Short mmCIF file of C-alpha atoms in Angstrom, two decimals:
data_model
loop_
_atom_site.label_atom_id
_atom_site.label_comp_id
_atom_site.label_asym_id
_atom_site.label_seq_id
_atom_site.Cartn_x
_atom_site.Cartn_y
_atom_site.Cartn_z
CA MET A 1 119.58 89.53 86.47
CA THR A 2 118.94 90.67 82.91
CA ARG A 3 119.55 94.01 81.29
CA ASP A 4 117.00 96.16 79.52
CA ARG A 5 117.34 99.57 77.91
CA GLN A 6 115.09 102.51 78.58
CA ARG A 7 113.91 104.82 75.80
CA ASP A 8 116.79 107.21 76.53
CA GLY A 9 119.27 104.38 75.92
CA THR A 10 120.43 103.96 79.53
CA PRO A 11 120.53 100.39 80.85
CA SER A 12 118.19 99.39 83.67
CA VAL A 13 118.39 96.24 85.76
CA VAL A 14 115.36 93.98 85.27
CA PRO A 15 114.88 91.24 87.88
CA SER A 16 114.58 87.72 86.56
CA PRO A 17 111.45 85.73 87.52
CA GLY A 18 111.51 84.94 91.22
CA GLU A 19 113.80 87.83 92.22
CA ALA A 20 112.53 90.63 94.45
CA LEU A 21 110.97 93.30 92.25
CA VAL A 22 109.47 95.37 95.08
CA ARG A 23 110.78 95.37 98.64
CA LEU A 24 109.45 97.22 101.69
CA GLU A 25 111.87 97.47 104.60
CA HIS A 26 110.49 98.32 108.07
CA VAL A 27 107.93 100.72 106.63
CA THR A 28 105.76 102.73 109.01
CA LYS A 29 103.07 105.26 108.12
CA VAL A 30 101.70 107.62 110.79
CA TYR A 31 98.85 110.05 110.13
CA ALA A 32 98.08 113.13 112.21
CA SER A 33 94.61 113.16 113.73
CA GLY A 34 92.42 115.24 116.00
CA GLY A 35 92.71 118.99 116.39
CA ARG A 36 95.81 121.14 116.41
CA ARG A 37 97.52 122.96 119.27
CA TRP A 38 100.20 125.55 118.60
CA GLY A 39 100.17 124.46 114.97
CA ARG A 40 100.82 120.80 115.79
CA PRO A 41 98.38 117.86 115.63
CA THR A 42 97.17 116.61 119.01
CA GLY A 43 96.81 112.97 117.95
CA ARG A 44 98.33 110.34 115.71
CA VAL A 45 97.20 107.12 114.04
CA VAL A 46 99.66 104.42 113.04
CA ALA A 47 98.19 103.03 109.80
CA VAL A 48 101.15 100.77 108.95
CA ASP A 49 103.53 99.57 111.65
CA ASP A 50 107.03 98.28 110.78
CA VAL A 51 106.04 96.26 107.70
CA SER A 52 108.64 94.39 105.65
CA LEU A 53 107.69 92.32 102.61
CA GLU A 54 108.74 91.50 99.07
CA VAL A 55 106.96 90.92 95.78
CA ALA A 56 108.96 88.81 93.35
CA ALA A 57 109.02 89.38 89.62
CA GLY A 58 106.10 87.55 88.01
CA GLU A 59 104.35 86.55 91.26
CA THR A 60 101.05 87.52 92.87
CA LEU A 61 101.23 88.36 96.55
CA GLY A 62 97.80 88.50 98.18
CA LEU A 63 97.31 91.03 100.98
CA VAL A 64 94.28 90.31 103.17
CA GLY A 65 92.67 91.57 106.36
CA GLU A 66 89.68 93.44 107.73
CA SER A 67 88.72 96.90 106.53
CA GLY A 68 90.91 99.55 108.12
CA CYS A 69 93.89 97.29 108.77
CA GLY A 70 96.24 99.21 106.43
CA LYS A 71 96.08 97.12 103.23
CA SER A 72 95.42 100.03 100.84
CA THR A 73 98.03 102.16 102.58
CA ILE A 74 100.61 99.45 101.90
CA GLY A 75 99.67 99.51 98.21
CA ARG A 76 100.01 103.27 97.98
CA LEU A 77 103.31 103.20 99.85
CA ALA A 78 104.69 100.58 97.47
CA LEU A 79 104.05 102.97 94.56
CA ARG A 80 105.18 106.06 96.49
CA LEU A 81 101.73 107.57 96.09
CA THR A 82 102.02 108.01 99.87
CA GLU A 83 105.29 108.88 101.59
CA PRO A 84 106.36 106.59 104.47
CA THR A 85 107.01 108.05 107.89
CA LYS A 86 109.84 105.55 108.35
CA GLY A 87 111.44 102.80 106.32
CA ARG A 88 112.42 102.30 102.70
CA ILE A 89 110.73 101.06 99.53
CA HIS A 90 112.89 99.54 96.81
CA PHE A 91 111.80 98.96 93.21
CA ARG A 92 114.15 97.09 90.89
CA GLY A 93 116.86 97.45 93.50
CA LYS A 94 116.58 101.24 93.80
CA ASP A 95 115.33 103.19 96.82
CA VAL A 96 112.34 105.07 95.36
CA GLY A 97 112.46 107.52 98.25
CA ARG A 98 115.77 108.85 96.95
CA LEU A 99 114.76 109.19 93.31
CA SER A 100 114.59 112.65 91.79
CA PRO A 101 111.25 113.76 90.31
CA ALA A 102 112.52 112.91 86.81
CA GLN A 103 113.77 109.48 87.93
CA LEU A 104 110.52 108.78 89.78
CA ARG A 105 108.52 109.67 86.70
CA ARG A 106 110.52 107.15 84.66
CA ALA A 107 110.10 104.51 87.37
CA ARG A 108 106.34 105.11 87.52
CA ARG A 109 106.04 103.79 83.98
CA HIS A 110 106.86 100.34 85.36
CA MET A 111 104.48 100.35 88.36
CA GLN A 112 100.76 101.00 88.12
CA ILE A 113 97.57 100.64 90.15
CA ILE A 114 94.02 99.39 89.57
CA PHE A 115 91.61 101.05 91.99
CA GLN A 116 88.58 99.64 93.79
CA ASP A 117 85.90 101.83 92.21
CA PRO A 118 86.32 101.96 88.42
CA LEU A 119 83.81 104.77 87.93
CA ALA A 120 85.43 107.03 90.52
CA SER A 121 88.92 106.41 89.10
CA LEU A 122 88.00 107.35 85.50
CA ASN A 123 87.70 110.96 84.36
CA PRO A 124 84.05 111.39 83.31
CA ARG A 125 85.02 114.10 80.78
CA MET A 126 87.48 111.90 78.89
CA THR A 127 86.77 109.23 76.30
CA VAL A 128 88.29 105.77 76.55
CA ARG A 129 90.73 106.71 73.79
CA ASP A 130 92.03 109.62 75.90
CA ILE A 131 91.98 107.70 79.21
CA VAL A 132 93.98 104.73 77.94
CA GLY A 133 96.13 106.87 75.64
CA GLU A 134 97.21 109.32 78.35
CA PRO A 135 99.97 107.09 79.87
CA ILE A 136 101.27 106.36 76.36
CA THR A 137 101.57 110.09 75.68
CA VAL A 138 102.98 111.00 79.10
CA HIS A 139 105.75 108.40 78.89
CA GLY A 140 106.48 109.00 75.19
CA LEU A 141 105.69 105.43 74.13
CA ALA A 142 104.27 106.38 70.71
CA LYS A 143 105.51 108.66 67.95
CA GLY A 144 102.21 110.35 67.18
CA GLY A 145 98.45 110.34 67.48
CA ASP A 146 97.90 107.55 64.97
CA GLU A 147 100.34 105.20 66.71
CA THR A 148 98.79 106.07 70.06
CA ALA A 149 95.33 105.21 68.73
CA GLU A 150 96.63 101.89 67.40
CA ARG A 151 98.15 101.02 70.76
CA VAL A 152 94.91 101.94 72.54
CA VAL A 153 92.92 99.62 70.26
CA ASP A 154 95.42 96.82 70.90
CA LEU A 155 95.08 97.33 74.66
CA LEU A 156 91.28 97.32 74.47
CA LEU A 157 91.34 94.07 72.53
CA GLN A 158 93.73 92.64 75.11
CA VAL A 159 91.20 93.24 77.91
CA GLY A 160 88.15 92.07 76.01
CA LEU A 161 86.87 95.35 74.57
CA GLY A 162 87.11 96.66 71.00
CA PRO A 163 87.60 99.69 68.73
CA GLU A 164 83.88 100.48 68.94
CA HIS A 165 84.48 101.58 72.54
CA LEU A 166 87.16 104.18 71.71
CA HIS A 167 84.95 107.26 71.77
CA ARG A 168 82.64 106.32 74.61
CA TYR A 169 82.66 107.90 78.06
CA PRO A 170 82.89 106.00 81.37
CA HIS A 171 79.20 106.41 82.20
CA GLU A 172 78.29 104.52 79.03
CA PHE A 173 79.87 101.28 80.30
CA SER A 174 78.85 98.60 82.77
CA GLY A 175 80.91 98.12 85.93
CA GLY A 176 82.83 95.20 84.48
CA GLN A 177 83.59 97.11 81.28
CA ARG A 178 84.82 100.11 83.27
CA GLN A 179 87.18 97.90 85.22
CA ARG A 180 88.49 96.51 81.91
CA VAL A 181 89.20 100.09 80.85
CA CYS A 182 91.10 100.62 84.12
CA ILE A 183 93.14 97.49 83.45
CA ALA A 184 93.89 98.66 79.91
CA ARG A 185 95.05 102.01 81.30
CA ALA A 186 97.31 100.25 83.81
CA LEU A 187 98.82 98.14 81.02
CA ALA A 188 99.36 101.11 78.69
CA SER A 189 102.83 101.95 80.03
CA ASN A 190 104.08 98.34 79.86
CA PRO A 191 104.48 97.94 83.65
CA SER A 192 106.13 95.06 85.46
CA PHE A 193 104.32 95.63 88.79
CA ILE A 194 100.63 96.39 89.41
CA VAL A 195 98.88 97.07 92.71
CA ALA A 196 95.31 95.76 92.43
CA ASP A 197 93.46 97.46 95.31
CA GLU A 198 90.17 95.59 95.85
CA PRO A 199 89.55 95.60 92.07
CA LEU A 200 86.57 93.21 92.28
CA SER A 201 84.62 94.44 95.29
CA ALA A 202 82.37 96.80 93.28
CA LEU A 203 81.46 94.11 90.71
CA ASP A 204 78.82 91.39 90.51
CA VAL A 205 80.00 87.85 91.26
CA SER A 206 79.68 86.70 87.64
CA ILE A 207 81.72 89.69 86.46
CA GLN A 208 84.32 89.07 89.18
CA ALA A 209 85.04 85.66 87.67
CA GLN A 210 85.63 87.23 84.25
CA ILE A 211 88.05 89.81 85.66
CA VAL A 212 89.91 87.15 87.67
CA ASN A 213 90.38 85.09 84.50
CA LEU A 214 91.54 88.19 82.65
CA LEU A 215 94.13 89.05 85.32
CA MET A 216 95.43 85.49 85.36
CA SER A 217 95.80 85.37 81.58
CA LEU A 218 97.51 88.79 81.49
CA GLN A 219 99.99 87.70 84.15
CA GLU A 220 100.82 84.55 82.23
CA GLU A 221 101.16 86.45 78.96
CA LEU A 222 103.07 89.50 80.20
CA GLY A 223 104.91 88.19 83.27
CA LEU A 224 103.35 90.80 85.55
CA ALA A 225 103.83 90.96 89.31
CA PHE A 226 100.71 91.80 91.34
CA LEU A 227 100.14 93.01 94.87
CA PHE A 228 96.51 91.86 95.07
CA ILE A 229 94.68 93.55 97.95
CA SER A 230 91.38 91.98 98.97
CA HIS A 231 89.18 90.88 101.84
CA ASP A 232 87.85 87.96 99.76
CA LEU A 233 89.99 84.95 100.63
CA ASN A 234 88.35 82.75 98.00
CA ILE A 235 89.59 85.05 95.22
CA VAL A 236 93.00 85.45 96.85
CA GLY A 237 93.31 81.67 96.94
CA LEU A 238 92.76 81.54 93.18
CA LEU A 239 95.21 84.28 92.25
CA ALA A 240 98.01 84.42 94.83
CA GLY A 241 101.06 82.23 95.22
CA ARG A 242 101.80 83.77 98.62
CA VAL A 243 99.53 85.54 101.09
CA ALA A 244 100.30 88.23 103.68
CA VAL A 245 97.75 88.68 106.48
CA MET A 246 97.40 92.13 108.07
CA TYR A 247 95.83 93.12 111.35
CA PHE A 248 95.74 96.65 112.77
CA GLY A 249 98.69 97.82 110.69
CA TRP A 250 100.81 94.73 111.41
CA LEU A 251 101.74 91.80 109.24
CA VAL A 252 100.75 88.83 111.40
CA GLU A 253 101.44 85.99 108.95
CA VAL A 254 103.13 85.56 105.56
CA ALA A 255 103.08 82.14 103.89
CA PRO A 256 102.66 80.27 100.63
CA ALA A 257 98.94 80.31 99.82
CA ILE A 258 98.58 76.53 99.86
CA ASP A 259 100.17 76.31 103.32
CA LEU A 260 98.15 79.18 104.77
CA PHE A 261 94.84 77.76 103.54
CA GLU A 262 95.63 74.23 104.73
CA VAL A 263 97.22 75.05 108.11
CA PRO A 264 96.95 78.71 109.20
CA LEU A 265 99.27 79.36 112.16
CA HIS A 266 98.23 82.74 113.55
CA PRO A 267 94.89 82.77 115.44
CA TYR A 268 93.73 85.74 113.35
CA SER A 269 94.48 83.86 110.11
CA ARG A 270 92.50 80.88 111.45
CA ALA A 271 89.54 83.13 112.23
CA LEU A 272 89.61 84.74 108.77
CA LEU A 273 89.63 81.35 107.06
CA ALA A 274 86.87 80.08 109.34
CA ALA A 275 84.65 82.93 108.15
CA ILE A 276 84.77 81.76 104.52
CA PRO A 277 81.36 80.33 103.49
CA VAL A 278 81.50 76.53 103.15
CA ALA A 279 79.80 74.99 100.11
CA ASP A 280 80.34 71.36 101.16
CA PRO A 281 77.36 70.33 103.36
CA SER A 282 79.45 67.63 105.06
CA ARG A 283 81.75 70.30 106.51
CA ARG A 284 79.16 72.82 107.68
CA GLY A 285 78.76 71.29 111.13
CA ARG A 286 82.45 71.36 112.00
CA PRO A 287 83.66 73.74 114.75
CA ARG A 288 84.67 77.10 113.33
CA PRO A 289 86.70 79.54 115.51
CA LEU A 290 84.78 82.68 114.60
CA LEU A 291 86.34 85.97 115.67
CA GLY A 292 84.55 88.17 118.17
CA GLY A 293 84.92 91.82 118.99
CA GLU A 294 86.06 94.65 116.75
CA LEU A 295 89.29 96.28 115.66
CA PRO A 296 90.85 98.33 118.48
CA ASN A 297 90.52 102.10 118.61
CA PRO A 298 93.46 103.42 116.53
CA HIS A 299 93.72 106.42 118.85
CA GLU A 300 94.14 104.09 121.86
CA PRO A 301 95.99 101.00 120.61
CA PRO A 302 96.34 98.04 122.98
CA THR A 303 99.62 97.42 124.74
CA GLY A 304 101.66 94.38 123.83
CA CYS A 305 100.10 92.37 121.01
CA SER A 306 97.41 94.37 119.23
CA PHE A 307 95.39 91.20 118.68
CA HIS A 308 95.24 90.11 122.32
CA PRO A 309 91.80 91.71 123.12
CA ARG A 310 90.22 89.36 120.52
CA CYS A 311 92.60 86.39 120.73
CA PRO A 312 91.20 83.05 121.93
CA ILE A 313 94.63 81.73 123.02
CA GLN A 314 96.10 84.80 124.71
CA VAL A 315 98.27 84.50 127.81
CA LEU A 316 99.39 87.13 130.29
CA GLY A 317 102.54 88.02 128.37
CA CYS A 318 100.50 88.97 125.30
CA HIS A 319 99.22 92.06 127.17
CA ASP A 320 102.66 93.50 127.79
CA GLU A 321 105.17 92.36 125.18
CA ARG A 322 105.02 93.19 121.49
CA PRO A 323 105.59 90.03 119.37
CA GLU A 324 108.04 90.09 116.50
CA LEU A 325 107.46 88.66 113.02
CA ARG A 326 109.55 85.46 113.02
CA GLU A 327 110.26 82.79 110.42
CA VAL A 328 108.93 79.60 112.01
CA ALA A 329 109.38 77.41 108.92
CA PRO A 330 110.93 77.98 105.49
CA GLY A 331 108.88 80.76 103.87
CA ARG A 332 106.44 81.01 106.80
CA TRP A 333 106.49 84.09 109.01
CA VAL A 334 104.24 84.59 112.04
CA ARG A 335 103.85 87.36 114.63
CA CYS A 336 102.70 85.51 117.76
CA HIS A 337 104.26 84.67 121.13
CA LEU A 338 102.69 81.22 121.15
CA VAL A 339 103.44 80.03 117.60
CA GLY A 340 106.84 78.47 116.91
CA ALA A 341 108.24 79.46 120.31
CA GLY A 342 110.77 76.93 121.49
#
Protein backbone atom coordinates (compact mmCIF):
# COMPACT_ATOMS: atom_id res chain seq x y z
CA MET A 1 0.00 0.00 0.00
CA THR A 2 1.09 3.58 -0.64
CA ARG A 3 0.02 6.78 1.05
CA ASP A 4 -1.46 9.83 -0.62
CA ARG A 5 -2.70 13.08 0.86
CA GLN A 6 -6.04 14.65 0.15
CA ARG A 7 -6.45 18.39 -0.37
CA ASP A 8 -7.33 18.83 3.31
CA GLY A 9 -3.99 17.25 4.28
CA THR A 10 -5.39 14.00 5.69
CA PRO A 11 -3.69 10.80 4.50
CA SER A 12 -5.66 8.32 2.41
CA VAL A 13 -4.66 4.75 1.60
CA VAL A 14 -4.08 4.23 -2.13
CA PRO A 15 -3.97 0.60 -3.30
CA SER A 16 -0.89 -0.43 -5.22
CA PRO A 17 -1.40 -1.93 -8.72
CA GLY A 18 -3.05 -5.33 -8.42
CA GLU A 19 -4.68 -4.71 -5.03
CA ALA A 20 -8.46 -4.61 -4.67
CA LEU A 21 -9.62 -1.04 -5.30
CA VAL A 22 -13.36 -1.82 -5.37
CA ARG A 23 -14.94 -4.81 -3.66
CA LEU A 24 -18.58 -5.90 -3.62
CA GLU A 25 -19.49 -8.40 -0.91
CA HIS A 26 -22.72 -10.42 -1.28
CA VAL A 27 -24.57 -7.48 -2.81
CA THR A 28 -28.27 -7.83 -3.56
CA LYS A 29 -30.59 -5.23 -5.06
CA VAL A 30 -34.37 -5.71 -4.92
CA TYR A 31 -36.83 -3.33 -6.57
CA ALA A 32 -40.50 -3.01 -5.68
CA SER A 33 -42.87 -3.69 -8.56
CA GLY A 34 -46.56 -3.91 -9.32
CA GLY A 35 -49.24 -2.01 -7.45
CA ARG A 36 -49.45 -1.18 -3.77
CA ARG A 37 -51.69 -2.59 -1.05
CA TRP A 38 -51.95 -0.89 2.32
CA GLY A 39 -49.05 1.31 1.30
CA ARG A 40 -46.76 -1.62 0.49
CA PRO A 41 -45.67 -2.91 -2.93
CA THR A 42 -47.34 -6.14 -4.03
CA GLY A 43 -44.36 -7.43 -6.02
CA ARG A 44 -40.57 -7.47 -6.08
CA VAL A 45 -37.85 -7.92 -8.68
CA VAL A 46 -34.37 -9.11 -7.74
CA ALA A 47 -32.10 -7.18 -10.12
CA VAL A 48 -28.80 -8.29 -8.52
CA ASP A 49 -28.61 -11.49 -6.47
CA ASP A 50 -25.75 -12.08 -3.99
CA VAL A 51 -22.93 -10.72 -6.18
CA SER A 52 -19.35 -10.60 -4.93
CA LEU A 53 -16.51 -9.31 -7.10
CA GLU A 54 -13.39 -7.17 -7.02
CA VAL A 55 -11.76 -4.67 -9.35
CA ALA A 56 -8.04 -4.31 -8.80
CA ALA A 57 -6.17 -1.04 -9.07
CA GLY A 58 -5.17 -0.45 -12.69
CA GLU A 59 -7.16 -3.35 -14.19
CA THR A 60 -10.15 -3.56 -16.50
CA LEU A 61 -12.85 -5.99 -15.44
CA GLY A 62 -15.35 -6.69 -18.22
CA LEU A 63 -18.96 -7.31 -17.19
CA VAL A 64 -21.04 -9.02 -19.88
CA GLY A 65 -24.47 -10.55 -20.33
CA GLU A 66 -27.82 -10.07 -22.04
CA SER A 67 -29.87 -6.91 -21.65
CA GLY A 68 -31.73 -6.89 -18.35
CA CYS A 69 -29.33 -9.19 -16.51
CA GLY A 70 -28.27 -6.53 -13.96
CA LYS A 71 -24.99 -5.25 -15.44
CA SER A 72 -25.83 -1.53 -15.20
CA THR A 73 -27.24 -1.99 -11.71
CA ILE A 74 -23.90 -3.46 -10.62
CA GLY A 75 -22.13 -0.38 -11.99
CA ARG A 76 -24.43 2.00 -10.17
CA LEU A 77 -24.13 0.01 -6.95
CA ALA A 78 -20.34 0.12 -7.15
CA LEU A 79 -20.50 3.93 -7.17
CA ARG A 80 -23.30 4.11 -4.59
CA LEU A 81 -25.53 5.82 -7.12
CA THR A 82 -27.97 3.07 -6.11
CA GLU A 83 -28.24 1.77 -2.56
CA PRO A 84 -27.95 -2.03 -2.11
CA THR A 85 -30.72 -3.94 -0.41
CA LYS A 86 -28.12 -6.21 1.16
CA GLY A 87 -24.35 -6.49 1.16
CA ARG A 88 -21.43 -4.08 1.29
CA ILE A 89 -19.39 -2.09 -1.21
CA HIS A 90 -15.83 -1.16 -0.31
CA PHE A 91 -13.73 1.47 -2.07
CA ARG A 92 -10.08 1.84 -1.08
CA GLY A 93 -10.76 -0.39 1.90
CA LYS A 94 -13.65 1.68 3.25
CA ASP A 95 -17.32 0.66 3.39
CA VAL A 96 -18.97 3.37 1.26
CA GLY A 97 -22.33 2.54 2.82
CA ARG A 98 -21.08 3.89 6.14
CA LEU A 99 -19.57 7.10 4.84
CA SER A 100 -21.10 10.40 5.88
CA PRO A 101 -22.36 12.71 3.12
CA ALA A 102 -19.16 14.77 3.38
CA GLN A 103 -16.96 11.66 3.25
CA LEU A 104 -18.94 10.25 0.33
CA ARG A 105 -18.53 13.49 -1.56
CA ARG A 106 -14.76 13.30 -1.12
CA ALA A 107 -14.74 9.65 -2.18
CA ARG A 108 -16.81 10.43 -5.29
CA ARG A 109 -13.91 12.47 -6.64
CA HIS A 110 -12.03 9.19 -7.12
CA MET A 111 -14.81 7.18 -8.80
CA GLN A 112 -16.66 8.30 -11.91
CA ILE A 113 -18.96 6.94 -14.62
CA ILE A 114 -19.23 7.16 -18.41
CA PHE A 115 -22.82 6.60 -19.52
CA GLN A 116 -24.19 4.78 -22.56
CA ASP A 117 -25.86 7.72 -24.29
CA PRO A 118 -23.50 10.72 -24.43
CA LEU A 119 -26.18 13.16 -25.60
CA ALA A 120 -28.61 12.24 -22.81
CA SER A 121 -25.88 12.48 -20.16
CA LEU A 122 -24.76 16.01 -21.13
CA ASN A 123 -26.67 19.12 -20.09
CA PRO A 124 -27.85 20.73 -23.34
CA ARG A 125 -27.79 24.21 -21.73
CA MET A 126 -24.13 24.02 -20.72
CA THR A 127 -21.05 24.56 -22.84
CA VAL A 128 -18.19 22.07 -22.88
CA ARG A 129 -16.17 24.45 -20.71
CA ASP A 130 -18.89 24.34 -18.02
CA ILE A 131 -19.57 20.60 -18.37
CA VAL A 132 -15.95 19.53 -17.98
CA GLY A 133 -15.15 22.31 -15.51
CA GLU A 134 -18.00 21.49 -13.12
CA PRO A 135 -16.24 18.56 -11.34
CA ILE A 136 -13.10 20.69 -11.00
CA THR A 137 -15.12 23.42 -9.29
CA VAL A 138 -17.20 21.07 -7.13
CA HIS A 139 -14.14 19.28 -5.75
CA GLY A 140 -12.04 22.44 -5.41
CA LEU A 141 -9.29 21.26 -7.75
CA ALA A 142 -8.48 24.72 -9.15
CA LYS A 143 -7.88 28.08 -7.51
CA GLY A 144 -9.95 30.18 -9.89
CA GLY A 145 -11.68 30.48 -13.22
CA ASP A 146 -8.49 30.86 -15.24
CA GLU A 147 -6.92 27.73 -13.77
CA THR A 148 -10.16 25.84 -14.29
CA ALA A 149 -10.21 26.86 -17.96
CA GLU A 150 -6.60 25.74 -18.36
CA ARG A 151 -7.38 22.35 -16.85
CA VAL A 152 -10.42 21.96 -19.11
CA VAL A 153 -8.30 22.66 -22.20
CA ASP A 154 -5.72 20.12 -21.02
CA LEU A 155 -8.46 17.51 -20.55
CA LEU A 156 -9.92 18.20 -24.00
CA LEU A 157 -6.50 17.78 -25.57
CA GLN A 158 -6.08 14.54 -23.63
CA VAL A 159 -9.21 13.06 -25.23
CA GLY A 160 -8.54 14.30 -28.75
CA LEU A 161 -10.46 17.59 -28.75
CA GLY A 162 -9.13 21.14 -28.54
CA PRO A 163 -9.64 24.67 -27.18
CA GLU A 164 -11.85 25.52 -30.16
CA HIS A 165 -14.51 23.26 -28.63
CA LEU A 166 -14.68 25.09 -25.27
CA HIS A 167 -17.75 27.20 -25.97
CA ARG A 168 -19.76 24.74 -28.01
CA TYR A 169 -22.90 22.97 -26.82
CA PRO A 170 -23.48 19.19 -26.90
CA HIS A 171 -25.79 19.31 -29.92
CA GLU A 172 -22.98 20.81 -32.00
CA PHE A 173 -20.86 17.63 -31.72
CA SER A 174 -20.93 14.23 -33.38
CA GLY A 175 -21.63 11.16 -31.26
CA GLY A 176 -17.96 10.28 -30.95
CA GLN A 177 -17.04 13.83 -29.96
CA ARG A 178 -19.78 13.89 -27.32
CA GLN A 179 -18.45 10.68 -25.82
CA ARG A 180 -14.97 12.26 -25.72
CA VAL A 181 -16.50 15.15 -23.76
CA CYS A 182 -18.03 12.62 -21.34
CA ILE A 183 -14.64 10.96 -20.91
CA ALA A 184 -13.01 14.35 -20.27
CA ARG A 185 -15.66 15.10 -17.64
CA ALA A 186 -15.01 11.74 -15.97
CA LEU A 187 -11.27 12.46 -15.90
CA ALA A 188 -11.68 15.99 -14.54
CA SER A 189 -11.62 14.94 -10.88
CA ASN A 190 -8.52 12.72 -11.26
CA PRO A 191 -10.35 9.45 -10.51
CA SER A 192 -8.77 6.05 -9.94
CA PHE A 193 -11.91 4.03 -10.83
CA ILE A 194 -14.33 4.53 -13.73
CA VAL A 195 -17.50 2.60 -14.53
CA ALA A 196 -17.92 2.56 -18.32
CA ASP A 197 -21.57 1.57 -18.85
CA GLU A 198 -21.98 0.49 -22.49
CA PRO A 199 -19.98 3.56 -23.61
CA LEU A 200 -19.72 2.40 -27.24
CA SER A 201 -23.17 1.05 -28.04
CA ALA A 202 -24.51 4.37 -29.38
CA LEU A 203 -21.51 4.92 -31.70
CA ASP A 204 -20.63 3.82 -35.22
CA VAL A 205 -18.16 0.94 -35.52
CA SER A 206 -15.34 3.15 -36.82
CA ILE A 207 -15.84 5.57 -33.93
CA GLN A 208 -15.96 2.69 -31.45
CA ALA A 209 -12.42 1.72 -32.43
CA GLN A 210 -11.21 5.27 -31.77
CA ILE A 211 -12.81 5.36 -28.32
CA VAL A 212 -11.41 1.91 -27.45
CA ASN A 213 -7.91 3.11 -28.36
CA LEU A 214 -8.45 6.25 -26.30
CA LEU A 215 -9.56 4.30 -23.22
CA MET A 216 -6.60 1.94 -23.52
CA SER A 217 -4.11 4.80 -23.81
CA LEU A 218 -5.68 6.66 -20.87
CA GLN A 219 -5.50 3.57 -18.70
CA GLU A 220 -1.85 3.06 -19.54
CA GLU A 221 -1.05 6.73 -18.94
CA LEU A 222 -3.09 7.30 -15.78
CA GLY A 223 -3.26 3.84 -14.20
CA LEU A 224 -7.06 3.83 -14.19
CA ALA A 225 -9.22 0.89 -13.13
CA PHE A 226 -12.31 0.26 -15.27
CA LEU A 227 -15.48 -1.72 -14.76
CA PHE A 228 -16.33 -2.04 -18.46
CA ILE A 229 -19.97 -3.03 -18.97
CA SER A 230 -20.88 -4.29 -22.43
CA HIS A 231 -22.75 -6.90 -24.42
CA ASP A 232 -20.06 -6.82 -27.14
CA LEU A 233 -17.63 -9.62 -26.33
CA ASN A 234 -15.23 -8.63 -29.11
CA ILE A 235 -14.63 -5.25 -27.47
CA VAL A 236 -14.46 -6.77 -23.99
CA GLY A 237 -11.79 -9.16 -25.27
CA LEU A 238 -9.68 -6.19 -26.37
CA LEU A 239 -9.99 -4.18 -23.18
CA ALA A 240 -10.46 -6.52 -20.23
CA GLY A 241 -7.93 -8.59 -18.33
CA ARG A 242 -10.71 -10.44 -16.51
CA VAL A 243 -14.34 -11.01 -17.45
CA ALA A 244 -17.41 -11.54 -15.26
CA VAL A 245 -20.46 -13.10 -16.95
CA MET A 246 -23.92 -12.24 -15.59
CA TYR A 247 -27.21 -14.00 -16.10
CA PHE A 248 -30.52 -12.99 -14.51
CA GLY A 249 -28.85 -11.08 -11.68
CA TRP A 250 -26.28 -13.80 -10.96
CA LEU A 251 -22.58 -13.98 -11.66
CA VAL A 252 -22.26 -17.32 -13.45
CA GLU A 253 -18.56 -17.19 -14.37
CA VAL A 254 -15.53 -15.03 -13.54
CA ALA A 255 -12.21 -15.76 -15.25
CA PRO A 256 -9.15 -14.25 -16.89
CA ALA A 257 -10.24 -13.06 -20.34
CA ILE A 258 -7.83 -15.30 -22.22
CA ASP A 259 -9.09 -18.39 -20.36
CA LEU A 260 -12.76 -17.51 -20.78
CA PHE A 261 -12.43 -16.92 -24.51
CA GLU A 262 -10.39 -20.09 -25.09
CA VAL A 263 -12.31 -22.49 -22.82
CA PRO A 264 -15.58 -21.11 -21.38
CA LEU A 265 -16.84 -23.39 -18.59
CA HIS A 266 -20.41 -22.30 -17.91
CA PRO A 267 -22.95 -23.29 -20.61
CA TYR A 268 -24.23 -19.70 -20.74
CA SER A 269 -20.69 -18.38 -21.33
CA ARG A 270 -20.27 -20.93 -24.14
CA ALA A 271 -23.51 -19.78 -25.74
CA LEU A 272 -22.51 -16.10 -25.54
CA LEU A 273 -19.15 -16.78 -27.19
CA ALA A 274 -20.79 -18.94 -29.85
CA ALA A 275 -22.96 -15.98 -30.84
CA ILE A 276 -19.94 -13.84 -31.76
CA PRO A 277 -19.76 -13.39 -35.56
CA VAL A 278 -16.89 -15.43 -37.06
CA ALA A 279 -14.73 -13.71 -39.68
CA ASP A 280 -12.64 -16.79 -40.54
CA PRO A 281 -14.49 -18.71 -43.32
CA SER A 282 -12.79 -21.97 -42.30
CA ARG A 283 -14.53 -21.84 -38.91
CA ARG A 284 -18.03 -20.88 -40.01
CA GLY A 285 -19.21 -24.46 -40.49
CA ARG A 286 -18.25 -25.64 -37.02
CA PRO A 287 -21.02 -26.54 -34.53
CA ARG A 288 -22.05 -23.56 -32.45
CA PRO A 289 -24.19 -24.10 -29.29
CA LEU A 290 -26.59 -21.23 -29.86
CA LEU A 291 -28.83 -20.32 -26.93
CA GLY A 292 -32.58 -20.71 -27.25
CA GLY A 293 -35.43 -19.22 -25.29
CA GLU A 294 -35.55 -15.92 -23.44
CA LEU A 295 -34.68 -14.55 -20.02
CA PRO A 296 -37.12 -15.77 -17.35
CA ASN A 297 -39.91 -13.57 -16.07
CA PRO A 298 -38.35 -11.57 -13.19
CA HIS A 299 -41.69 -11.63 -11.37
CA GLU A 300 -41.72 -15.45 -11.50
CA PRO A 301 -38.09 -16.59 -11.31
CA PRO A 302 -37.33 -20.28 -11.86
CA THR A 303 -36.60 -22.51 -8.91
CA GLY A 304 -33.11 -23.91 -8.47
CA CYS A 305 -30.70 -22.67 -11.12
CA SER A 306 -32.13 -19.69 -12.99
CA PHE A 307 -30.46 -20.86 -16.19
CA HIS A 308 -31.96 -24.36 -16.23
CA PRO A 309 -34.96 -23.53 -18.53
CA ARG A 310 -32.45 -22.67 -21.32
CA CYS A 311 -29.55 -24.96 -20.37
CA PRO A 312 -28.56 -27.70 -22.84
CA ILE A 313 -26.88 -29.85 -20.14
CA GLN A 314 -29.39 -29.55 -17.29
CA VAL A 315 -30.14 -32.48 -15.01
CA LEU A 316 -32.96 -33.02 -12.54
CA GLY A 317 -31.10 -31.42 -9.63
CA CYS A 318 -30.77 -28.14 -11.53
CA HIS A 319 -34.53 -27.58 -11.12
CA ASP A 320 -34.47 -27.70 -7.34
CA GLU A 321 -31.08 -26.69 -5.95
CA ARG A 322 -29.50 -23.27 -6.30
CA PRO A 323 -25.84 -23.57 -7.41
CA GLU A 324 -23.14 -21.63 -5.61
CA LEU A 325 -20.32 -19.68 -7.25
CA ARG A 326 -17.25 -21.89 -6.70
CA GLU A 327 -13.58 -21.54 -7.55
CA VAL A 328 -12.90 -24.52 -9.83
CA ALA A 329 -9.36 -23.46 -10.79
CA PRO A 330 -7.06 -20.65 -9.68
CA GLY A 331 -8.84 -17.40 -10.61
CA ARG A 332 -11.78 -19.21 -12.26
CA TRP A 333 -15.19 -19.11 -10.61
CA VAL A 334 -18.28 -20.88 -11.97
CA ARG A 335 -21.89 -21.20 -10.79
CA CYS A 336 -22.98 -24.60 -12.11
CA HIS A 337 -23.77 -27.98 -10.55
CA LEU A 338 -22.07 -29.85 -13.39
CA VAL A 339 -18.81 -27.86 -13.74
CA GLY A 340 -15.93 -28.75 -11.44
CA ALA A 341 -18.06 -31.03 -9.26
CA GLY A 342 -15.97 -33.84 -7.85
